[in-house]
Short mmCIF file of C-alpha atoms and ligand atoms in Angstrom, two decimals:
data_model
loop_
_atom_site.label_atom_id
_atom_site.label_comp_id
_atom_site.label_asym_id
_atom_site.label_seq_id
_atom_site.Cartn_x
_atom_site.Cartn_y
_atom_site.Cartn_z
CA LYS A 1 -0.12 -7.39 14.51
CA VAL A 2 -1.08 -4.62 11.87
CA VAL A 3 -1.16 -4.72 8.04
CA ALA A 4 -1.60 -2.05 5.77
CA VAL A 5 -3.13 -2.34 2.10
CA ILE A 6 -2.77 0.68 -0.46
CA MET A 7 -5.52 1.14 -3.25
CA VAL A 8 -3.47 1.53 -6.39
CA GLY A 9 -6.32 1.55 -9.11
CA GLY A 10 -5.93 0.67 -12.70
CA PRO A 11 -5.10 1.48 -16.43
CA THR A 12 -8.99 3.14 -16.36
CA LYS A 13 -8.11 5.36 -13.28
CA GLY A 14 -5.33 7.10 -14.44
CA THR A 15 -6.43 9.24 -17.15
CA ARG A 16 -5.88 12.70 -16.07
CA PHE A 17 -2.22 11.82 -15.49
CA ARG A 18 -1.91 11.58 -19.43
CA PRO A 19 0.30 11.67 -21.07
CA LEU A 20 2.66 10.56 -18.56
CA SER A 21 0.14 7.51 -17.96
CA PHE A 22 0.79 5.53 -21.52
CA ASN A 23 3.96 3.52 -20.11
CA THR A 24 4.13 3.79 -16.63
CA PRO A 25 1.62 2.54 -13.96
CA LYS A 26 0.72 6.49 -12.10
CA PRO A 27 1.68 4.93 -9.12
CA LEU A 28 5.36 4.10 -10.25
CA PHE A 29 5.87 7.79 -11.28
CA PRO A 30 8.73 9.54 -9.11
CA LEU A 31 7.56 12.35 -7.02
CA ALA A 32 11.35 13.09 -5.26
CA GLY A 33 12.46 10.78 -7.25
CA GLN A 34 10.89 8.03 -5.83
CA PRO A 35 7.86 5.79 -6.87
CA MET A 36 4.17 7.80 -5.75
CA VAL A 37 3.55 4.60 -3.68
CA HIS A 38 6.65 4.87 -2.81
CA HIS A 39 5.80 7.42 0.09
CA PRO A 40 3.07 5.86 1.76
CA ILE A 41 4.87 2.67 1.72
CA SER A 42 7.85 4.25 3.92
CA ALA A 43 5.31 5.63 5.89
CA CYS A 44 3.89 1.85 6.66
CA LYS A 45 7.31 1.64 8.40
CA ARG A 46 6.92 3.42 11.05
CA ILE A 47 3.81 1.35 12.21
CA PRO A 48 4.48 -0.71 15.25
CA ASN A 49 4.35 -4.75 14.97
CA LEU A 50 3.55 -4.07 10.61
CA ALA A 51 3.42 -7.54 9.35
CA GLN A 52 2.36 -7.29 5.66
CA ILE A 53 2.16 -4.16 3.20
CA PHE A 54 -0.52 -5.24 0.37
CA LEU A 55 -1.15 -2.89 -2.81
CA ILE A 56 -4.62 -3.71 -4.45
CA GLY A 57 -5.22 -3.04 -7.97
CA PHE A 58 -6.00 -4.25 -11.52
CA TYR A 59 -2.68 -3.51 -13.09
CA GLU A 60 -0.99 -6.32 -14.75
CA GLU A 61 1.37 -8.13 -12.06
CA ARG A 62 4.37 -7.83 -14.10
CA GLU A 63 4.01 -4.04 -13.83
CA PHE A 64 4.69 -4.13 -9.91
CA ALA A 65 6.83 -6.98 -9.90
CA LEU A 66 9.97 -5.39 -9.79
CA TYR A 67 9.32 -2.77 -7.68
CA VAL A 68 7.68 -4.74 -5.14
CA SER A 69 10.32 -7.37 -4.63
CA SER A 70 12.98 -4.80 -4.11
CA ILE A 71 10.63 -2.72 -1.84
CA SER A 72 10.03 -5.77 0.12
CA ASN A 73 13.96 -5.92 0.52
CA GLU A 74 14.85 -3.07 1.31
CA LEU A 75 12.15 -2.30 4.03
CA LYS A 76 12.61 -5.79 5.48
CA VAL A 77 9.01 -6.09 5.27
CA PRO A 78 6.93 -8.34 3.02
CA VAL A 79 4.91 -5.97 -0.02
CA ARG A 80 2.61 -7.91 -1.86
CA TYR A 81 0.70 -7.08 -5.05
CA LEU A 82 -2.78 -8.37 -5.43
CA LYS A 83 -4.58 -7.78 -8.76
CA GLU A 84 -8.54 -7.62 -9.11
CA ASP A 85 -9.89 -9.26 -12.41
CA LYS A 86 -11.92 -6.37 -12.48
CA PRO A 87 -12.50 -2.66 -10.64
CA HIS A 88 -14.41 -3.43 -7.12
CA GLY A 89 -14.64 -0.38 -5.62
CA SER A 90 -12.51 0.84 -2.86
CA ALA A 91 -14.55 -1.08 -0.85
CA GLY A 92 -15.23 -4.09 -2.74
CA GLY A 93 -11.11 -4.66 -3.58
CA LEU A 94 -10.04 -4.49 -0.05
CA TYR A 95 -13.23 -7.17 0.66
CA TYR A 96 -12.10 -9.17 -2.37
CA PHE A 97 -8.98 -10.52 -0.30
CA ARG A 98 -9.88 -10.45 2.98
CA ASP A 99 -8.30 -13.79 3.54
CA MET A 100 -4.88 -12.85 2.45
CA ILE A 101 -5.66 -9.73 4.37
CA MET A 102 -6.28 -11.56 7.39
CA GLU A 103 -3.84 -14.09 7.21
CA ASP A 104 -1.42 -13.18 10.37
CA SER A 105 -4.87 -12.15 12.14
CA PRO A 106 -4.21 -8.05 12.51
CA SER A 107 -5.97 -6.34 15.25
CA HIS A 108 -5.84 -3.40 12.90
CA ILE A 109 -5.98 -2.81 9.13
CA PHE A 110 -4.27 0.49 7.34
CA LEU A 111 -6.12 1.72 3.98
CA LEU A 112 -4.70 4.34 1.76
CA ASN A 113 -5.36 5.70 -1.22
CA CYS A 114 -2.23 6.23 -3.47
CA ASP A 115 -2.89 9.05 -5.11
CA VAL A 116 -2.53 11.34 -2.17
CA CYS A 117 0.84 13.20 -0.79
CA CYS A 118 1.16 14.04 2.75
CA ASN A 119 3.26 13.04 5.28
CA PHE A 120 1.09 9.62 6.70
CA PRO A 121 0.72 11.03 10.43
CA LEU A 122 0.07 6.47 10.74
CA PRO A 123 1.42 5.90 14.64
CA ASP A 124 -0.64 8.89 15.76
CA MET A 125 -3.93 7.87 13.74
CA LEU A 126 -3.04 4.46 15.26
CA GLU A 127 -3.26 5.83 18.95
CA ALA A 128 -6.33 8.12 18.47
CA HIS A 129 -8.39 5.03 16.78
CA ARG A 130 -7.60 2.98 19.91
CA ARG A 131 -8.84 6.04 22.08
CA TYR A 132 -12.02 6.60 20.38
CA GLY A 133 -12.93 3.20 20.43
CA GLY A 134 -14.61 2.64 16.89
CA MET A 135 -14.44 0.74 14.07
CA GLY A 136 -12.44 3.21 11.97
CA THR A 137 -10.76 5.90 12.12
CA MET A 138 -9.96 8.75 9.11
CA LEU A 139 -7.47 11.47 8.13
CA VAL A 140 -9.05 14.67 7.33
CA ILE A 141 -8.03 17.91 6.96
CA LYS A 142 -9.09 21.72 6.47
CA VAL A 143 -9.49 23.25 2.80
CA SER A 144 -10.32 26.25 0.83
CA ALA A 145 -14.67 26.10 1.09
CA GLU A 146 -14.43 26.57 -2.82
CA SER A 147 -12.05 23.42 -3.40
CA ALA A 148 -13.84 21.33 -1.14
CA ASN A 149 -16.44 19.82 -3.18
CA GLN A 150 -13.30 18.17 -5.25
CA PHE A 151 -13.47 15.70 -2.02
CA GLY A 152 -15.32 13.59 0.24
CA GLU A 153 -17.00 16.77 2.85
CA LEU A 154 -17.74 15.82 6.29
CA ILE A 155 -18.54 16.97 9.75
CA ALA A 156 -16.97 16.00 13.28
CA ASP A 157 -17.92 16.28 16.82
CA PRO A 158 -15.32 18.81 18.22
CA ILE A 159 -14.98 17.43 21.13
CA THR A 160 -15.40 13.44 20.60
CA LYS A 161 -13.89 13.62 16.91
CA GLU A 162 -16.75 11.16 15.96
CA LEU A 163 -17.36 11.58 11.76
CA LEU A 164 -21.53 12.80 12.32
CA HIS A 165 -22.17 13.63 8.60
CA TYR A 166 -20.42 12.26 5.59
CA THR A 167 -21.07 13.47 1.32
CA GLU A 168 -18.89 12.61 -1.05
CA LYS A 169 -18.18 15.34 -3.14
CA PRO A 170 -21.62 17.49 -2.87
CA GLU A 171 -23.03 19.86 -4.94
CA THR A 172 -24.00 22.09 -2.43
CA PHE A 173 -20.99 22.83 0.13
CA VAL A 174 -21.36 21.23 3.44
CA SER A 175 -17.77 21.55 4.90
CA ASP A 176 -14.70 22.48 4.39
CA LEU A 177 -13.45 19.42 6.46
CA ILE A 178 -12.59 17.09 3.79
CA ASN A 179 -11.46 13.25 3.70
CA CYS A 180 -7.78 12.51 3.13
CA GLY A 181 -8.21 9.29 1.93
CA VAL A 182 -5.69 7.57 4.93
CA TYR A 183 -8.17 5.44 7.25
CA VAL A 184 -7.38 2.98 9.72
CA PHE A 185 -9.74 0.08 10.54
CA THR A 186 -10.65 -2.89 12.73
CA PRO A 187 -11.33 -6.02 11.25
CA GLU A 188 -15.27 -5.32 11.54
CA ILE A 189 -15.03 -3.32 8.24
CA PHE A 190 -15.18 -6.71 6.32
CA THR A 191 -18.63 -7.14 7.76
CA ALA A 192 -19.71 -3.38 7.42
CA ILE A 193 -18.61 -4.14 3.64
CA GLU A 194 -20.59 -7.55 3.55
CA GLY A 195 -23.55 -6.07 4.98
CA VAL A 196 -23.53 -3.78 2.15
CA SER A 197 -23.58 -6.57 -1.06
CA THR A 198 -25.84 -8.39 1.26
CA HIS A 199 -28.23 -5.23 1.08
CA ARG A 200 -27.96 -4.49 -2.42
CA GLU A 201 -28.62 -8.10 -3.65
CA ASP A 202 -31.83 -7.58 -1.33
CA THR A 203 -33.31 -3.87 -3.01
CA ALA A 204 -32.16 -5.37 -6.36
CA ASN A 205 -35.00 -8.38 -6.36
CA LEU A 206 -37.77 -5.96 -5.00
CA ARG A 207 -38.57 -4.44 -8.41
CA HIS A 208 -41.29 -2.13 -6.96
CA VAL A 209 -40.53 1.35 -8.68
CA SER A 210 -40.92 4.28 -5.47
CA SER A 211 -39.63 7.69 -5.76
CA PHE A 212 -36.85 6.44 -3.01
CA GLU A 213 -35.91 3.82 -5.10
CA ALA A 214 -35.37 6.27 -8.31
CA PHE A 215 -33.52 7.82 -6.06
CA HIS A 216 -31.16 4.77 -5.24
CA SER A 217 -30.99 3.63 -8.62
CA LEU A 218 -27.74 4.09 -9.08
CA THR A 219 -26.32 2.41 -6.04
CA ARG A 220 -28.71 -0.44 -6.50
CA ASN A 221 -27.61 -0.74 -10.01
CA LEU A 222 -24.30 -1.15 -8.90
CA PRO A 223 -22.94 -4.86 -9.14
CA LYS A 224 -23.32 -6.31 -5.92
CA ASP A 225 -19.23 -7.10 -5.22
CA PHE A 226 -18.85 -3.50 -6.33
CA VAL A 227 -18.97 -1.01 -3.08
CA ARG A 228 -17.29 2.54 -2.63
CA LEU A 229 -15.51 3.21 0.59
CA ASP A 230 -16.81 6.99 0.65
CA GLN A 231 -20.68 6.61 -0.43
CA ASP A 232 -21.37 3.18 0.62
CA ILE A 233 -19.76 2.26 4.11
CA LEU A 234 -18.24 6.39 5.13
CA SER A 235 -21.79 7.72 4.52
CA PRO A 236 -24.76 5.08 5.86
CA LEU A 237 -22.13 4.87 9.01
CA ALA A 238 -22.15 8.28 9.84
CA GLY A 239 -23.23 9.41 13.10
CA LYS A 240 -23.26 5.55 14.56
CA LYS A 241 -20.37 6.37 16.75
CA GLN A 242 -18.61 3.67 14.41
CA LEU A 243 -16.12 6.05 13.07
CA TYR A 244 -13.95 8.65 14.04
CA THR A 245 -11.93 11.33 12.23
CA TYR A 246 -8.12 12.66 13.12
CA GLU A 247 -7.27 16.05 11.61
CA THR A 248 -3.65 16.62 10.28
CA MET A 249 -2.40 20.10 10.25
CA ASP A 250 0.44 19.40 7.82
CA PHE A 251 0.62 19.28 4.06
CA TRP A 252 -1.77 17.56 1.80
CA GLU A 253 -2.38 17.30 -1.83
CA GLN A 254 -4.31 14.81 -3.92
CA ILE A 255 -2.55 13.94 -6.77
CA LYS A 256 -4.74 13.32 -9.77
CA THR A 257 -3.25 15.50 -12.91
CA PRO A 258 0.72 15.99 -13.62
CA GLY A 259 0.77 19.57 -12.92
CA ILE A 260 0.21 18.43 -9.32
CA SER A 261 2.79 16.14 -8.96
CA LEU A 262 5.45 18.74 -9.10
CA LYS A 263 4.08 20.29 -6.49
CA CYS A 264 4.16 16.74 -4.74
CA SER A 265 7.40 16.54 -5.39
CA ALA A 266 8.87 19.38 -3.84
CA LEU A 267 6.92 18.63 -0.80
CA TYR A 268 8.37 15.47 -0.76
CA LEU A 269 11.89 16.55 -1.27
CA ALA A 270 11.27 19.13 1.64
CA GLN A 271 10.39 16.22 3.71
CA PHE A 272 13.62 14.18 3.11
CA ARG A 273 15.45 17.34 4.16
CA LEU A 274 13.86 16.71 7.49
CA THR A 275 13.66 12.54 7.98
CA SER A 276 15.92 11.38 5.21
CA PRO A 277 18.56 14.23 3.82
CA HIS A 278 21.39 11.55 2.25
CA LEU A 279 18.51 11.05 -0.35
CA LEU A 280 19.27 14.68 -1.27
CA ALA A 281 21.70 16.23 -3.47
CA GLY A 282 24.68 18.22 -2.46
CA GLY A 283 28.27 17.53 -2.81
CA ASP A 284 29.38 13.85 -4.41
CA GLY A 285 26.14 12.78 -5.79
CA THR A 286 25.98 15.86 -8.04
CA LYS A 287 30.26 15.73 -8.89
CA SER A 288 29.93 19.29 -7.72
CA ALA A 289 27.45 20.92 -10.23
CA THR A 290 25.44 24.14 -8.39
CA VAL A 291 22.96 23.09 -6.41
CA ILE A 292 20.07 25.16 -4.71
CA GLY A 293 17.42 23.85 -2.23
CA ASP A 294 15.78 20.82 -2.43
CA VAL A 295 17.11 18.12 -5.31
CA TYR A 296 17.21 14.92 -5.80
CA VAL A 297 19.74 13.20 -8.50
CA HIS A 298 19.71 9.29 -9.09
CA PRO A 299 23.43 7.82 -8.23
CA SER A 300 23.59 6.77 -12.05
CA ALA A 301 22.73 10.21 -13.32
CA LYS A 302 25.33 12.51 -14.89
CA VAL A 303 25.06 16.31 -14.24
CA HIS A 304 28.10 18.51 -15.95
CA PRO A 305 29.71 20.63 -13.01
CA THR A 306 29.18 23.89 -14.84
CA ALA A 307 25.43 22.70 -14.24
CA LYS A 308 23.20 24.83 -11.92
CA ILE A 309 20.45 22.82 -10.53
CA GLY A 310 17.13 23.70 -8.03
CA PRO A 311 15.27 24.23 -6.14
CA ASN A 312 12.44 21.24 -6.13
CA VAL A 313 14.68 19.37 -8.91
CA SER A 314 14.55 15.72 -9.54
CA ILE A 315 16.32 13.68 -11.70
CA SER A 316 15.96 10.02 -12.88
CA ALA A 317 18.25 7.55 -13.58
CA ASN A 318 20.43 7.92 -16.66
CA VAL A 319 20.28 11.31 -17.01
CA ARG A 320 22.81 13.20 -19.05
CA VAL A 321 23.03 17.03 -18.05
CA GLY A 322 24.89 19.15 -20.17
CA ALA A 323 27.70 22.07 -19.25
CA GLY A 324 25.77 25.02 -18.69
CA VAL A 325 22.16 23.76 -18.02
CA ARG A 326 19.74 25.52 -15.67
CA LEU A 327 17.17 23.36 -14.42
CA ILE A 328 14.28 25.01 -11.50
CA CYS A 329 11.21 22.97 -10.38
CA CYS A 330 11.52 19.86 -13.01
CA ILE A 331 10.94 16.06 -12.76
CA VAL A 332 13.35 14.78 -15.15
CA LEU A 333 12.63 11.37 -16.38
CA ASP A 334 14.93 8.24 -16.85
CA ASP A 335 17.21 7.95 -19.76
CA VAL A 336 16.86 12.45 -20.84
CA GLU A 337 19.66 14.04 -22.52
CA ILE A 338 19.77 17.93 -21.50
CA GLN A 339 22.49 19.37 -24.17
CA GLU A 340 24.74 22.58 -23.17
CA ASN A 341 22.84 25.69 -22.09
CA ALA A 342 19.67 23.92 -22.01
CA VAL A 343 17.10 25.61 -19.73
CA ILE A 344 14.01 23.32 -17.89
CA ILE A 345 11.35 25.48 -15.65
CA ASN A 346 8.45 24.39 -14.11
CA SER A 347 8.65 21.66 -16.85
CA ILE A 348 8.01 17.58 -16.54
CA VAL A 349 10.62 16.16 -19.01
CA GLY A 350 9.23 12.25 -20.53
CA TRP A 351 11.60 9.17 -20.33
CA LYS A 352 14.21 9.46 -23.05
CA SER A 353 13.32 12.53 -24.35
CA SER A 354 16.35 14.87 -25.81
CA LEU A 355 16.56 19.14 -25.36
CA GLY A 356 19.44 20.15 -27.77
CA LYS A 357 21.61 22.85 -27.08
CA TRP A 358 20.05 26.17 -25.90
CA ALA A 359 16.64 24.94 -25.69
CA ARG A 360 14.05 26.18 -23.29
CA VAL A 361 11.40 23.80 -22.10
CA GLN A 362 9.13 26.11 -19.36
CA ALA A 363 5.96 27.58 -18.21
CA SER A 364 4.61 31.03 -19.17
CA ALA A 365 4.90 32.46 -15.85
CA VAL A 366 9.08 32.25 -15.31
CA MET A 367 8.99 32.88 -11.11
CA GLN A 368 10.81 30.96 -8.73
CA PHE A 369 9.00 28.12 -7.57
CA SER A 370 9.69 28.91 -3.80
CA LEU A 371 8.72 32.10 -4.61
CA LEU A 372 5.43 31.33 -5.54
CA TYR A 373 5.30 29.13 -2.77
CA SER A 374 6.31 31.01 -0.10
CA LEU A 375 3.84 33.81 -1.27
CA GLY A 376 1.19 30.96 -0.59
CA SER A 377 0.01 31.17 -4.15
CA PHE A 378 -1.14 27.17 -4.00
CA GLY A 379 -4.05 26.08 -1.65
CA ALA A 380 -4.88 22.38 -1.65
CA ASP A 381 -7.37 23.64 -3.96
CA GLY A 382 -5.80 21.94 -6.52
CA ASP A 383 -5.20 23.37 -10.33
CA TYR A 384 -1.37 24.04 -10.43
CA ASN A 385 -1.55 24.32 -14.11
CA ALA A 386 -3.85 27.15 -14.30
CA LYS A 387 -1.78 29.00 -11.69
CA LEU A 388 1.42 28.63 -12.92
CA GLY A 389 1.55 26.81 -16.05
CA ILE A 390 3.61 23.96 -16.79
CA THR A 391 5.32 22.00 -19.97
CA ILE A 392 5.08 18.22 -20.02
CA LEU A 393 6.64 16.77 -22.80
CA GLY A 394 6.09 12.58 -23.35
CA GLU A 395 7.77 10.03 -23.65
CA ALA A 396 11.02 10.31 -26.47
CA VAL A 397 10.04 13.74 -27.32
CA THR A 398 13.05 15.81 -28.96
CA VAL A 399 13.34 19.31 -28.80
CA GLU A 400 16.03 20.69 -31.29
CA ASP A 401 18.69 23.45 -30.50
CA GLU A 402 17.41 26.45 -29.80
CA ILE A 403 13.76 25.96 -29.72
CA VAL A 404 11.62 27.16 -26.92
CA VAL A 405 8.53 25.06 -25.74
CA ILE A 406 6.27 27.44 -23.54
CA ASN A 407 3.27 26.20 -21.34
CA SER A 408 2.61 23.16 -23.51
CA ILE A 409 1.89 19.29 -23.57
CA VAL A 410 3.67 17.39 -26.10
CA LEU A 411 2.55 13.65 -26.95
CA PRO A 412 5.09 11.02 -27.10
CA ASN A 413 7.36 10.63 -29.84
CA LYS A 414 7.14 13.89 -31.33
CA THR A 415 9.94 16.20 -32.29
CA LEU A 416 10.25 19.75 -32.15
CA ASN A 417 11.69 21.90 -34.76
CA VAL A 418 9.90 25.47 -34.46
CA SER A 419 9.18 26.71 -30.90
CA VAL A 420 5.80 26.24 -29.39
CA GLN A 421 3.79 28.52 -26.89
CA GLU A 422 0.34 27.09 -24.95
CA GLU A 423 -0.05 24.17 -27.58
CA ILE A 424 -0.67 20.50 -27.46
CA ILE A 425 1.24 18.52 -29.66
CA LEU A 426 -0.51 15.68 -30.67
N1 LIG B 1 -7.88 -1.31 -6.47
C1 LIG B 1 -8.62 -0.99 -6.71
N2 LIG B 1 -10.11 -1.07 -7.25
N3 LIG B 1 -8.70 0.98 -6.09
C2 LIG B 1 -9.41 1.62 -6.62
C3 LIG B 1 -10.44 1.02 -7.13
C4 LIG B 1 -10.81 -0.36 -7.35
O1 LIG B 1 -11.64 -0.33 -8.10
N4 LIG B 1 -11.63 2.05 -7.26
C5 LIG B 1 -10.63 3.31 -7.05
N5 LIG B 1 -9.32 2.78 -6.26
C6 LIG B 1 -8.53 3.49 -5.42
C7 LIG B 1 -7.80 4.66 -6.43
O2 LIG B 1 -6.81 4.46 -6.91
C8 LIG B 1 -7.73 5.41 -5.59
O3 LIG B 1 -6.22 5.48 -4.75
C9 LIG B 1 -8.34 5.04 -4.64
O4 LIG B 1 -8.80 3.87 -4.50
C10 LIG B 1 -9.91 6.20 -4.24
O5 LIG B 1 -10.41 6.64 -5.43
P1 LIG B 1 -12.05 7.28 -5.86
O6 LIG B 1 -13.00 6.11 -5.15
O7 LIG B 1 -11.50 7.19 -7.41
O8 LIG B 1 -12.12 7.99 -4.99
P2 LIG B 1 -11.27 9.67 -5.30
O9 LIG B 1 -9.86 9.65 -5.33
O10 LIG B 1 -11.93 10.21 -6.26
O11 LIG B 1 -11.52 10.16 -4.07
C11 LIG B 1 -10.99 9.79 -2.60
O12 LIG B 1 -10.35 10.26 -2.32
C12 LIG B 1 -10.15 11.51 -1.82
C13 LIG B 1 -8.68 11.54 -1.34
O13 LIG B 1 -7.45 11.87 -2.14
C14 LIG B 1 -12.36 9.90 -1.93
O14 LIG B 1 -12.67 8.96 -0.47
C15 LIG B 1 -12.67 11.35 -1.57
O15 LIG B 1 -13.84 11.55 -0.31
C16 LIG B 1 -11.27 11.63 -0.86
O16 LIG B 1 -11.85 13.02 -0.49
#
């Protein structure tokens, strides 16, 4: 048997995702119309002999209750949310729930960060992992040398694929091969994590100061049950024939900011085109509005037949789209109302917001996303906002008739009755 664990973090972790993480936990923010965490969960479904999926985090249980029960029914695999009383770190959280994770005596445990966007080649990783015969195998990808320092940089043996060296977010360049935050382990991982806590307790009891200790003081002062997978496990175990790498040649992004979520939404919509085209709009779902490229429309949304939407548009539940509206590259969240002839380009529109007639909500560069995308203007190097600009409306923002909002971030519950550009409206 195999189990999968998805680390979802908690309310203190998603702060860069504001203003969209005020009321909705970041893992439940929709990408291509599905909660962020839904994408790794549905990828787990392809693992042979999958017994259970655990989400581990320190959000309140009730925030995940509804999603977890509906996805369990849909996938016919038990999905459980396990709440930590406090953050234990990416490996500590796993260890904290070891008894539950080991309930079915799994031979392998997948561990996935919830804030990465990729095609999760899990069955292939498992096969490679069995071949390598180590304790763990991690998904890795080559990125541009300039962006590598935002991630764990590593060196792998070109032939055996063994992890030879690992440094988390190094200050000086190590390698353009980085950690994707997707792993498969044997149950020995628990022994390794236990080893870190025990060692930390021992060194904390030895109170003599040496330069070596001063160097390690940061680590030593962490609580003994707080264990980071990268610094505390991957770094020390590199080069010991226990960890191996599996390189993906497909897409991969880290989802830290709202801006990048527009790009990830596009990547997942494009994947739906291949894997589940029935989820994409075209014909009945949109009640004959003009659809261009990959578009998701929730069945409860009402889109006027004269509206024109796409590419890369995702429309959530109960959204109303009026006559003559134009939507390009945007995420429109639940209960939004868009009145006649309004335009939204390169933007995220928060829950319950409303746009008046002829209103425009857009980024500064009004270039078609698909065009920029095909020109390769986006690498795995992150700052989508800087390259293209984006407008984000928080929850319940009102944009009055004919108002233009360009490249701005508007916090929840604001009413805009004058046009704004390059502003943050608090
Ligand atoms: N449950 C729980 N408890 N989850 C946690 C905790 C915790 O105490 N701390 C972090 N996480 C979750 C986060 O929500 C995220 O999904 C994952 O664990 C990793 O988070 P961080 O430890 O903050 O690392 P990071 O996201 O900055 O970088 C990691 O992922 C990158 C890939 O996205 C590192 O492993 C990098 O090396 C890697 O490149």
